Short mmCIF file of C-alpha atoms and ligand atoms in Angstrom, two decimals:
data_model
loop_
_atom_site.label_atom_id
_atom_site.label_comp_id
_atom_site.label_asym_id
_atom_site.label_seq_id
_atom_site.Cartn_x
_atom_site.Cartn_y
_atom_site.Cartn_z
CA MET A 1 28.51 5.91 -53.65
CA SER A 2 25.98 7.85 -51.64
CA ASN A 3 24.64 7.38 -48.14
CA CYS A 4 21.08 8.16 -47.18
CA ALA A 5 19.24 8.33 -43.88
CA ILE A 6 15.52 7.65 -43.77
CA VAL A 7 14.14 9.41 -40.75
CA GLY A 8 10.83 10.33 -39.15
CA ILE A 9 9.93 14.00 -39.18
CA ASN A 10 7.06 13.75 -36.69
CA TRP A 11 6.24 11.52 -33.69
CA GLY A 12 7.08 8.24 -35.44
CA ASP A 13 4.81 5.86 -37.36
CA GLU A 14 5.15 8.03 -40.47
CA GLY A 15 5.67 5.02 -42.74
CA LYS A 16 9.47 4.77 -42.64
CA GLY A 17 9.44 0.97 -43.03
CA ARG A 18 7.41 1.29 -46.20
CA MET A 19 9.81 3.85 -47.66
CA VAL A 20 12.93 1.89 -46.67
CA ASP A 21 11.40 -1.18 -48.31
CA LEU A 22 10.85 0.87 -51.46
CA VAL A 23 14.30 2.42 -51.79
CA THR A 24 16.51 -0.42 -50.45
CA GLU A 25 17.09 -1.76 -53.93
CA GLN A 26 19.36 1.24 -54.51
CA TYR A 27 21.51 0.38 -51.46
CA ASP A 28 23.99 -2.34 -50.53
CA VAL A 29 23.63 -2.07 -46.77
CA VAL A 30 20.76 -1.03 -44.44
CA VAL A 31 21.68 -0.06 -40.88
CA ARG A 32 19.51 0.57 -37.83
CA TYR A 33 21.46 3.01 -35.67
CA GLN A 34 19.37 3.66 -32.56
CA GLY A 35 16.46 2.42 -30.44
CA GLY A 36 15.26 -1.07 -29.74
CA ASN A 37 12.07 -3.05 -30.20
CA ASN A 38 9.93 -0.26 -28.76
CA ALA A 39 8.58 0.79 -32.16
CA GLY A 40 7.63 -1.17 -35.21
CA HIS A 41 7.92 -0.66 -38.93
CA THR A 42 5.20 -2.16 -41.06
CA VAL A 43 6.21 -3.53 -44.43
CA ILE A 44 3.82 -5.08 -46.93
CA ASN A 45 5.37 -6.84 -49.92
CA GLU A 46 5.24 -10.06 -51.92
CA TYR A 47 6.12 -12.13 -48.81
CA GLY A 48 3.20 -10.79 -46.76
CA LYS A 49 2.67 -8.17 -44.03
CA PHE A 50 5.37 -7.77 -41.41
CA ALA A 51 5.84 -5.68 -38.30
CA LEU A 52 9.60 -5.31 -37.97
CA HIS A 53 10.81 -4.08 -34.61
CA LEU A 54 14.56 -4.62 -34.71
CA ILE A 55 15.50 -6.16 -38.04
CA PRO A 56 16.18 -3.54 -40.72
CA SER A 57 13.57 -3.27 -43.46
CA GLY A 58 16.15 -4.26 -46.11
CA ILE A 59 15.87 -7.90 -45.03
CA PHE A 60 13.45 -8.64 -47.86
CA ARG A 61 15.87 -7.60 -50.60
CA LYS A 62 18.35 -10.13 -51.98
CA GLY A 63 21.96 -9.03 -51.72
CA VAL A 64 21.31 -6.32 -49.10
CA VAL A 65 23.28 -6.65 -45.85
CA ASN A 66 21.25 -5.58 -42.79
CA VAL A 67 23.03 -4.29 -39.73
CA LEU A 68 22.05 -3.52 -36.14
CA GLY A 69 24.59 -0.86 -35.20
CA ASN A 70 26.27 -0.09 -31.91
CA GLY A 71 23.64 2.54 -31.10
CA VAL A 72 20.86 -0.06 -30.96
CA VAL A 73 19.64 -1.86 -27.82
CA ILE A 74 18.74 -5.52 -28.33
CA ASP A 75 16.42 -7.76 -26.37
CA CYS A 76 17.76 -11.20 -27.40
CA GLU A 77 14.45 -12.92 -26.63
CA HIS A 78 12.56 -10.53 -28.86
CA LEU A 79 15.14 -10.56 -31.66
CA TRP A 80 15.25 -14.35 -31.74
CA LYS A 81 11.45 -14.45 -32.08
CA GLU A 82 11.55 -11.85 -34.87
CA ILE A 83 14.19 -13.89 -36.75
CA SER A 84 12.20 -17.11 -36.25
CA ASP A 85 8.94 -15.51 -37.45
CA LEU A 86 10.60 -14.08 -40.56
CA ARG A 87 12.25 -17.40 -41.34
CA ALA A 88 8.88 -19.13 -40.95
CA ALA A 89 7.52 -16.73 -43.59
CA GLY A 90 10.28 -17.82 -45.97
CA ILE A 91 12.75 -14.96 -45.45
CA ASP A 92 16.39 -15.99 -45.44
CA ILE A 93 18.32 -14.66 -42.45
CA THR A 94 21.96 -15.66 -42.30
CA PRO A 95 25.22 -14.01 -41.22
CA ASP A 96 25.59 -13.03 -44.87
CA ASN A 97 22.56 -10.73 -44.87
CA PHE A 98 22.18 -9.87 -41.18
CA ARG A 99 24.83 -8.67 -38.72
CA ILE A 100 24.76 -7.43 -35.14
CA SER A 101 27.32 -4.99 -33.82
CA ASP A 102 29.49 -6.46 -31.07
CA ARG A 103 29.06 -3.07 -29.40
CA ALA A 104 25.26 -3.02 -29.42
CA THR A 105 23.74 -3.00 -25.95
CA LEU A 106 21.71 -5.92 -24.59
CA VAL A 107 18.32 -5.43 -22.94
CA PHE A 108 17.68 -7.90 -20.11
CA PRO A 109 14.36 -8.95 -18.54
CA PHE A 110 15.17 -6.76 -15.52
CA HIS A 111 15.23 -3.70 -17.79
CA ARG A 112 11.72 -4.52 -19.00
CA ASP A 113 10.56 -5.04 -15.41
CA LEU A 114 12.07 -1.78 -14.21
CA ASP A 115 10.34 0.03 -17.05
CA ALA A 116 6.96 -1.39 -15.99
CA LEU A 117 7.64 -0.86 -12.26
CA GLU A 118 8.52 2.79 -12.80
CA GLU A 119 5.48 3.40 -15.02
CA SER A 120 3.20 1.91 -12.37
CA ARG A 121 4.92 3.96 -9.62
CA LEU A 122 4.19 7.09 -11.65
CA LYS A 123 0.50 6.15 -11.97
CA ASP A 124 -1.29 8.94 -13.87
CA ARG A 125 2.02 10.74 -14.46
CA ALA A 126 3.42 7.80 -16.48
CA TYR A 127 5.28 8.57 -19.70
CA GLY A 128 3.37 6.01 -21.73
CA SER A 129 6.43 3.80 -22.11
CA THR A 130 6.14 0.69 -24.26
CA LYS A 131 7.69 -1.18 -21.29
CA ARG A 132 10.33 -2.81 -23.44
CA GLY A 133 13.08 -1.70 -21.06
CA ILE A 134 14.43 0.96 -23.40
CA ALA A 135 14.72 3.87 -20.94
CA PRO A 136 16.30 1.71 -18.18
CA VAL A 137 18.84 0.15 -20.54
CA TYR A 138 19.93 3.43 -22.13
CA SER A 139 20.31 5.05 -18.71
CA ASP A 140 22.36 2.04 -17.55
CA LYS A 141 24.50 2.41 -20.68
CA TYR A 142 25.37 5.96 -19.62
CA GLN A 143 26.26 4.56 -16.19
CA LYS A 144 28.51 2.03 -17.96
CA LYS A 145 26.56 -0.82 -16.44
CA THR A 146 25.31 -2.74 -19.46
CA ILE A 147 26.43 -5.79 -21.44
CA GLN A 148 27.49 -5.45 -25.06
CA ALA A 149 26.38 -8.03 -27.63
CA GLY A 150 30.00 -9.07 -28.23
CA GLU A 151 30.21 -10.33 -24.65
CA LEU A 152 27.89 -13.17 -25.67
CA LEU A 153 30.94 -14.59 -27.46
CA TYR A 154 32.79 -14.82 -24.12
CA PRO A 155 30.34 -16.45 -21.64
CA GLU A 156 32.75 -16.58 -18.68
CA TYR A 157 33.66 -12.92 -19.07
CA LEU A 158 29.97 -12.07 -19.46
CA ARG A 159 29.07 -14.04 -16.32
CA GLY A 160 31.54 -12.05 -14.24
CA ARG A 161 30.30 -8.71 -15.56
CA LEU A 162 26.64 -9.64 -15.27
CA ALA A 163 27.19 -10.66 -11.63
CA GLY A 164 28.39 -7.13 -10.82
CA ILE A 165 25.56 -5.50 -12.73
CA LEU A 166 22.92 -7.69 -11.10
CA GLU A 167 24.25 -6.97 -7.61
CA TRP A 168 23.75 -3.25 -8.35
CA LYS A 169 20.41 -3.65 -10.17
CA ASN A 170 18.89 -5.85 -7.47
CA LEU A 171 19.46 -3.06 -4.94
CA THR A 172 16.98 -0.95 -6.89
CA ILE A 173 14.58 -3.78 -7.69
CA GLU A 174 14.33 -4.87 -4.04
CA ASN A 175 14.72 -1.66 -2.08
CA VAL A 176 13.06 0.90 -4.33
CA TYR A 177 10.33 -1.12 -6.01
CA HIS A 178 10.07 -3.99 -3.46
CA ALA A 179 10.05 -6.52 -6.29
CA LYS A 180 11.69 -9.91 -6.63
CA PRO A 181 15.45 -9.81 -7.37
CA TYR A 182 17.02 -11.72 -10.26
CA SER A 183 19.60 -14.46 -9.74
CA LEU A 184 22.73 -14.74 -11.86
CA ASP A 185 21.90 -18.35 -12.80
CA GLU A 186 18.45 -17.32 -13.98
CA MET A 187 19.89 -14.56 -16.17
CA MET A 188 22.66 -16.79 -17.55
CA ALA A 189 19.99 -19.38 -18.43
CA TRP A 190 18.09 -16.64 -20.31
CA VAL A 191 21.30 -15.69 -22.12
CA GLY A 192 21.83 -19.37 -23.00
CA ARG A 193 18.27 -19.73 -24.27
CA TYR A 194 18.16 -16.64 -26.51
CA GLY A 195 21.53 -14.89 -26.73
CA ALA A 196 23.42 -18.02 -27.77
CA ASN A 197 21.31 -18.22 -30.96
CA LEU A 198 22.51 -14.79 -32.00
CA THR A 199 26.26 -15.34 -31.73
CA PRO A 200 26.76 -16.27 -35.42
CA PHE A 201 25.52 -12.79 -36.39
CA ILE A 202 27.73 -10.80 -34.01
CA CYS A 203 30.80 -9.08 -35.43
CA ASP A 204 32.58 -5.74 -35.66
CA THR A 205 29.95 -4.12 -37.89
CA GLY A 206 31.75 -0.77 -37.70
CA ALA A 207 34.76 -2.33 -39.43
CA PHE A 208 32.43 -3.98 -41.95
CA LEU A 209 30.71 -0.67 -42.73
CA ARG A 210 33.93 1.30 -42.98
CA GLN A 211 35.23 -1.30 -45.42
CA ALA A 212 31.95 -1.25 -47.37
CA GLU A 213 32.25 2.52 -47.65
CA ALA A 214 35.85 2.28 -48.81
CA GLN A 215 34.70 -0.14 -51.51
CA GLY A 216 32.19 2.44 -52.74
CA LYS A 217 29.12 0.63 -51.42
CA SER A 218 26.05 2.67 -50.56
CA ILE A 219 24.57 2.67 -47.08
CA LEU A 220 21.02 3.37 -45.98
CA PHE A 221 20.55 4.43 -42.37
CA GLU A 222 17.14 3.50 -40.99
CA ALA A 223 15.78 5.44 -38.03
CA GLN A 224 13.07 4.64 -35.57
CA LEU A 225 10.45 7.10 -34.30
CA GLY A 226 10.65 10.77 -35.32
CA ALA A 227 12.31 14.11 -34.58
CA LEU A 228 9.71 15.06 -31.97
CA ARG A 229 10.78 12.01 -29.96
CA ASP A 230 14.52 12.65 -30.25
CA LEU A 231 16.22 12.54 -26.86
CA ASP A 232 17.82 15.98 -27.23
CA PHE A 233 15.45 17.84 -29.52
CA GLY A 234 12.07 16.18 -28.99
CA ILE A 235 9.17 17.11 -26.73
CA TRP A 236 10.96 16.67 -23.42
CA PRO A 237 10.42 14.54 -21.35
CA TYR A 238 8.09 12.66 -23.69
CA THR A 239 10.96 11.61 -25.89
CA SER A 240 12.51 8.27 -26.59
CA SER A 241 15.78 7.46 -24.84
CA SER A 242 17.98 7.66 -27.92
CA ASN A 243 18.81 10.14 -30.69
CA ASN A 244 16.92 9.31 -33.86
CA ILE A 245 18.04 12.39 -35.80
CA ALA A 246 20.07 11.78 -38.94
CA ALA A 247 23.10 13.51 -37.40
CA TYR A 248 23.44 10.54 -35.04
CA ALA A 249 23.32 7.94 -37.83
CA PRO A 250 27.08 7.62 -38.45
CA VAL A 251 27.80 7.42 -34.70
CA GLY A 252 25.11 4.82 -33.99
CA ALA A 253 26.17 2.82 -37.02
CA GLY A 254 29.89 2.81 -36.24
CA ILE A 255 31.26 5.00 -39.05
CA PRO A 256 31.71 8.31 -37.21
CA GLY A 257 33.54 10.13 -40.00
CA SER A 258 30.96 9.22 -42.58
CA ARG A 259 28.82 11.69 -44.49
CA VAL A 260 25.09 11.35 -44.86
CA ASP A 261 24.54 12.67 -48.38
CA ARG A 262 20.74 12.48 -48.46
CA VAL A 263 18.27 12.74 -45.62
CA LEU A 264 14.87 11.48 -46.71
CA GLY A 265 12.40 12.71 -44.11
CA ILE A 266 9.08 10.91 -43.82
CA VAL A 267 6.05 13.08 -43.12
CA LYS A 268 2.56 11.71 -42.62
CA ALA A 269 -0.22 13.67 -44.32
CA TYR A 270 -1.87 14.08 -40.89
CA SER A 271 -0.63 13.85 -37.31
CA THR A 272 -0.49 10.80 -35.06
CA CYS A 273 1.27 10.13 -31.81
CA VAL A 274 1.54 7.33 -29.29
CA GLY A 275 1.96 7.90 -25.58
CA GLU A 276 1.62 10.90 -23.33
CA GLY A 277 2.67 14.53 -23.69
CA PRO A 278 1.47 17.63 -25.51
CA PHE A 279 -0.05 16.97 -28.93
CA THR A 280 -1.26 20.35 -30.11
CA CYS A 281 -3.52 19.33 -32.99
CA GLU A 282 -5.22 16.43 -31.25
CA TRP A 283 -8.75 15.51 -32.29
CA PHE A 284 -11.16 13.78 -29.96
CA GLY A 285 -14.50 12.00 -30.23
CA GLU A 286 -16.10 11.03 -33.51
CA GLU A 287 -13.76 13.15 -35.65
CA ALA A 288 -10.74 11.35 -34.17
CA GLU A 289 -12.38 7.95 -34.38
CA LYS A 290 -13.05 8.38 -38.12
CA LEU A 291 -9.44 9.35 -38.90
CA ARG A 292 -8.02 6.61 -36.65
CA GLU A 293 -10.16 3.98 -38.35
CA ALA A 294 -9.43 5.29 -41.85
CA GLY A 295 -5.67 5.27 -41.19
CA GLY A 296 -5.58 2.07 -39.12
CA GLU A 297 -3.81 4.07 -36.44
CA TYR A 298 -3.01 1.39 -33.88
CA GLY A 299 0.54 0.82 -32.63
CA ALA A 300 2.58 -1.72 -34.64
CA SER A 301 4.34 -2.86 -31.44
CA THR A 302 1.63 -2.50 -28.82
CA GLY A 303 -1.71 -2.33 -30.67
CA ARG A 304 -2.50 0.84 -28.68
CA PRO A 305 -4.86 3.29 -30.42
CA ARG A 306 -2.81 6.26 -31.61
CA ARG A 307 -3.79 9.85 -30.90
CA VAL A 308 -4.69 11.56 -34.18
CA GLY A 309 -5.26 15.04 -35.62
CA PRO A 310 -4.67 17.25 -38.65
CA LEU A 311 -1.27 17.95 -40.19
CA ASP A 312 0.77 20.13 -37.82
CA LEU A 313 3.04 22.21 -40.03
CA VAL A 314 4.64 24.00 -37.06
CA ALA A 315 5.92 20.78 -35.49
CA THR A 316 6.67 19.26 -38.90
CA ARG A 317 8.78 22.23 -40.06
CA TYR A 318 10.79 21.93 -36.83
CA GLY A 319 11.21 18.20 -37.56
CA VAL A 320 12.43 18.95 -41.09
CA ILE A 321 15.02 21.39 -39.71
CA MET A 322 16.26 19.16 -36.89
CA GLN A 323 16.56 16.17 -39.21
CA GLY A 324 18.41 18.22 -41.80
CA ALA A 325 16.06 16.74 -44.39
CA THR A 326 17.13 17.20 -48.00
CA GLU A 327 13.88 15.74 -49.40
CA LEU A 328 10.59 14.43 -48.08
CA ALA A 329 8.17 11.58 -48.59
CA PHE A 330 4.58 12.49 -47.82
CA THR A 331 2.73 9.33 -46.75
CA LYS A 332 -0.86 8.19 -46.30
CA LEU A 333 -2.35 10.91 -48.48
CA ASP A 334 -5.01 8.36 -49.54
CA ILE A 335 -6.31 8.20 -45.96
CA LEU A 336 -7.59 11.79 -46.20
CA SER A 337 -9.73 11.00 -49.24
CA TYR A 338 -12.91 10.73 -47.13
CA MET A 339 -12.74 14.34 -45.91
CA LYS A 340 -14.75 17.14 -47.45
CA GLU A 341 -12.51 19.81 -45.96
CA ILE A 342 -9.06 19.28 -44.48
CA PRO A 343 -7.68 21.58 -41.79
CA VAL A 344 -3.91 22.06 -41.54
CA CYS A 345 -2.21 23.81 -38.65
CA THR A 346 0.01 26.65 -39.89
CA HIS A 347 0.65 28.46 -36.58
CA TYR A 348 0.31 28.09 -32.85
CA GLU A 349 -1.19 30.70 -30.59
CA ILE A 350 0.53 30.90 -27.23
CA ASP A 351 -0.74 33.43 -24.66
CA GLY A 352 -2.45 35.34 -27.45
CA VAL A 353 0.69 35.50 -29.61
CA LYS A 354 0.68 33.79 -33.01
CA THR A 355 3.86 31.96 -33.94
CA ALA A 356 5.07 29.63 -36.67
CA ASP A 357 8.09 28.56 -34.59
CA PHE A 358 8.03 25.40 -32.54
CA PRO A 359 8.28 26.45 -28.88
CA PHE A 360 10.20 25.19 -25.85
CA PRO A 361 8.34 22.09 -24.53
CA ALA A 362 7.08 23.81 -21.37
CA LEU A 363 5.06 26.23 -23.54
CA LEU A 364 3.45 23.50 -25.64
CA GLU A 365 0.74 22.84 -23.05
CA LYS A 366 -0.54 26.35 -23.76
CA ALA A 367 -0.27 26.20 -27.55
CA ARG A 368 -3.55 26.35 -29.49
CA PRO A 369 -3.55 25.36 -33.17
CA VAL A 370 -4.39 27.94 -35.84
CA TYR A 371 -5.85 26.16 -38.85
CA THR A 372 -6.20 26.89 -42.55
CA VAL A 373 -8.93 24.77 -44.11
CA LEU A 374 -8.18 23.27 -47.52
CA PRO A 375 -10.71 21.57 -49.80
CA GLY A 376 -10.75 17.77 -49.88
CA TRP A 377 -10.88 15.64 -53.06
CA GLN A 378 -13.26 12.89 -51.93
CA CYS A 379 -12.23 10.17 -54.39
CA ASP A 380 -9.95 7.16 -54.36
CA ILE A 381 -6.38 8.16 -55.26
CA SER A 382 -4.63 4.87 -54.50
CA GLY A 383 -4.34 4.01 -58.21
CA VAL A 384 -2.64 7.30 -59.16
CA ARG A 385 1.05 7.05 -60.10
CA ARG A 386 1.78 10.51 -61.54
CA PHE A 387 1.52 13.70 -59.53
CA GLU A 388 -0.32 15.53 -62.29
CA ASP A 389 -2.98 12.80 -62.31
CA LEU A 390 -3.96 13.53 -58.70
CA PRO A 391 -7.13 15.59 -58.26
CA ALA A 392 -6.29 19.31 -58.16
CA ALA A 393 -7.25 19.55 -54.47
CA ALA A 394 -4.88 16.71 -53.57
CA GLN A 395 -2.04 18.35 -55.55
CA ASP A 396 -2.76 21.65 -53.79
CA TYR A 397 -2.69 19.96 -50.38
CA VAL A 398 0.78 18.52 -51.09
CA LEU A 399 2.06 21.81 -52.55
CA PHE A 400 0.73 23.77 -49.57
CA ALA A 401 2.66 21.49 -47.21
CA GLU A 402 5.79 21.61 -49.36
CA LYS A 403 5.82 25.40 -49.36
CA ALA A 404 5.31 25.62 -45.60
CA LEU A 405 8.00 23.02 -44.92
CA GLY A 406 10.60 24.55 -47.22
CA CYS A 407 11.78 21.15 -48.45
CA PRO A 408 10.94 19.29 -51.68
CA ILE A 409 8.41 16.48 -51.41
CA LYS A 410 9.93 13.87 -53.67
CA TYR A 411 7.54 11.01 -52.97
CA VAL A 412 3.80 10.97 -52.34
CA SER A 413 2.57 7.67 -50.94
CA VAL A 414 -1.02 6.76 -51.78
CA GLY A 415 -1.18 3.25 -50.33
CA ALA A 416 0.68 0.72 -48.21
CA GLN A 417 1.73 -1.53 -51.11
CA ARG A 418 5.23 -1.15 -52.51
CA ASP A 419 4.01 0.27 -55.84
CA GLU A 420 1.40 2.68 -54.46
CA ILE A 421 3.76 5.60 -54.75
CA ILE A 422 4.14 8.76 -56.81
CA GLU A 423 7.72 9.86 -57.47
CA ARG A 424 8.08 13.46 -58.50
P1 GDP B 1 6.94 3.42 -39.39
O1 GDP B 1 7.23 3.01 -38.01
O2 GDP B 1 7.34 4.83 -39.65
O3 GDP B 1 7.47 2.48 -40.42
O4 GDP B 1 5.36 3.44 -39.57
P2 GDP B 1 4.28 2.32 -39.25
O5 GDP B 1 4.69 1.05 -39.86
O6 GDP B 1 3.89 2.30 -37.86
O7 GDP B 1 3.05 2.98 -39.97
C1 GDP B 1 2.85 3.01 -41.26
C2 GDP B 1 1.58 2.22 -41.54
O8 GDP B 1 0.94 2.81 -42.59
C3 GDP B 1 1.85 0.81 -41.98
O9 GDP B 1 0.76 -0.01 -41.67
C4 GDP B 1 2.03 0.97 -43.47
O10 GDP B 1 1.77 -0.22 -44.18
C5 GDP B 1 0.99 1.99 -43.75
N1 GDP B 1 1.30 2.91 -44.83
C6 GDP B 1 2.48 3.52 -45.12
N2 GDP B 1 2.32 4.38 -46.12
C7 GDP B 1 1.01 4.34 -46.46
C8 GDP B 1 0.20 5.05 -47.40
O11 GDP B 1 0.66 5.90 -48.14
N3 GDP B 1 -1.12 4.77 -47.43
C9 GDP B 1 -1.69 3.83 -46.61
N4 GDP B 1 -2.98 3.62 -46.70
N5 GDP B 1 -0.96 3.16 -45.71
C10 GDP B 1 0.36 3.42 -45.63
#
């Protein structure tokens, strides 16, 4: 038995879904341990192209049990739609292959509204939230004022608790944001419409996972976003509202004493980020447009154009360290094939001082990238399946990154399809 976490090393959108889809056949269980439907994983396989937001990417593999752990926040309306869409595409989703932790936190429509209300109050200082209610619901969780998925199994108990929560929430909605309050009947009707559909999937997934472990089954932990968006270690305050680092995986899954034997960190061959905040290697204008178009860099959840730029080895090395990565997958190398020369950022310069260490967030605004320019290869590499068959310049690009990151690059992804991968 061995457990593995697949985590993002950068800002998210590194291609985690694609890598989980590839390696799930080696695992019995896939668990999402944090976040909600605020980010999407794209998976392309024999069933079609899917943007998964909540459902673990192991759902396409027969015999794999997919779990939403206690660390996840669930919008029942969204999840029900995701289940329905997958079923319509011919994917089987039953309590045998999909389970929801009774301790997962529910996102309500008022969380989404509060997210949007706060972003509009902030105007040009907005965080760039996806407005899925993630920050409001996680902060309510810390105030112990949220509903757990298991409460859907006890509607009368839930009604009583929701009444108290709404009384408190409406104070903010009405008096701070001057918006329309929610009634208990309205929210219970919403629960009836969407939450009731999910009850067959809800169980004590922690107990299930602990038992699976005891039986020698292997578990894959699937993270959302990347290290630079981690609540504690990311670019504060432009982080997500949960911990995506691999160290949190056992806690968010419900097996706190468990070991994560492998941490497969996913690194994109160039940088992209969604939302606000410092992004040291950002490109603008035509240069950015070309890379964005080549990489199809538009948000899987929101369709927003992503900010793009060259590979940032300073931020990426920090991500590798904070994730405790034991090996890396280097994705989207094929996207760089159009470039004659490829800059990579090896250092930052802050107030005239050159550093290879990722600084405290407040200093990032002042950081200027220091680039080394590597030669491009300018040919299609998507058909290559062995590392030694890559053009020399492409091999050198990967080896340069590997050396700077101090962690072995085990996979090089050269396309979005399942088989467009080089395993070293
Ligand atoms: P995730 O959230 O980390 O899973 O990343 P996204 O799904 O947002 O972004 C990855 C996107 O790139 C998806 O559209 C994938 O199908 C695609 N993709 C992943 N790896 C590769 C690759 O090596 N080459 C190309 N061309 N596309 C890739």
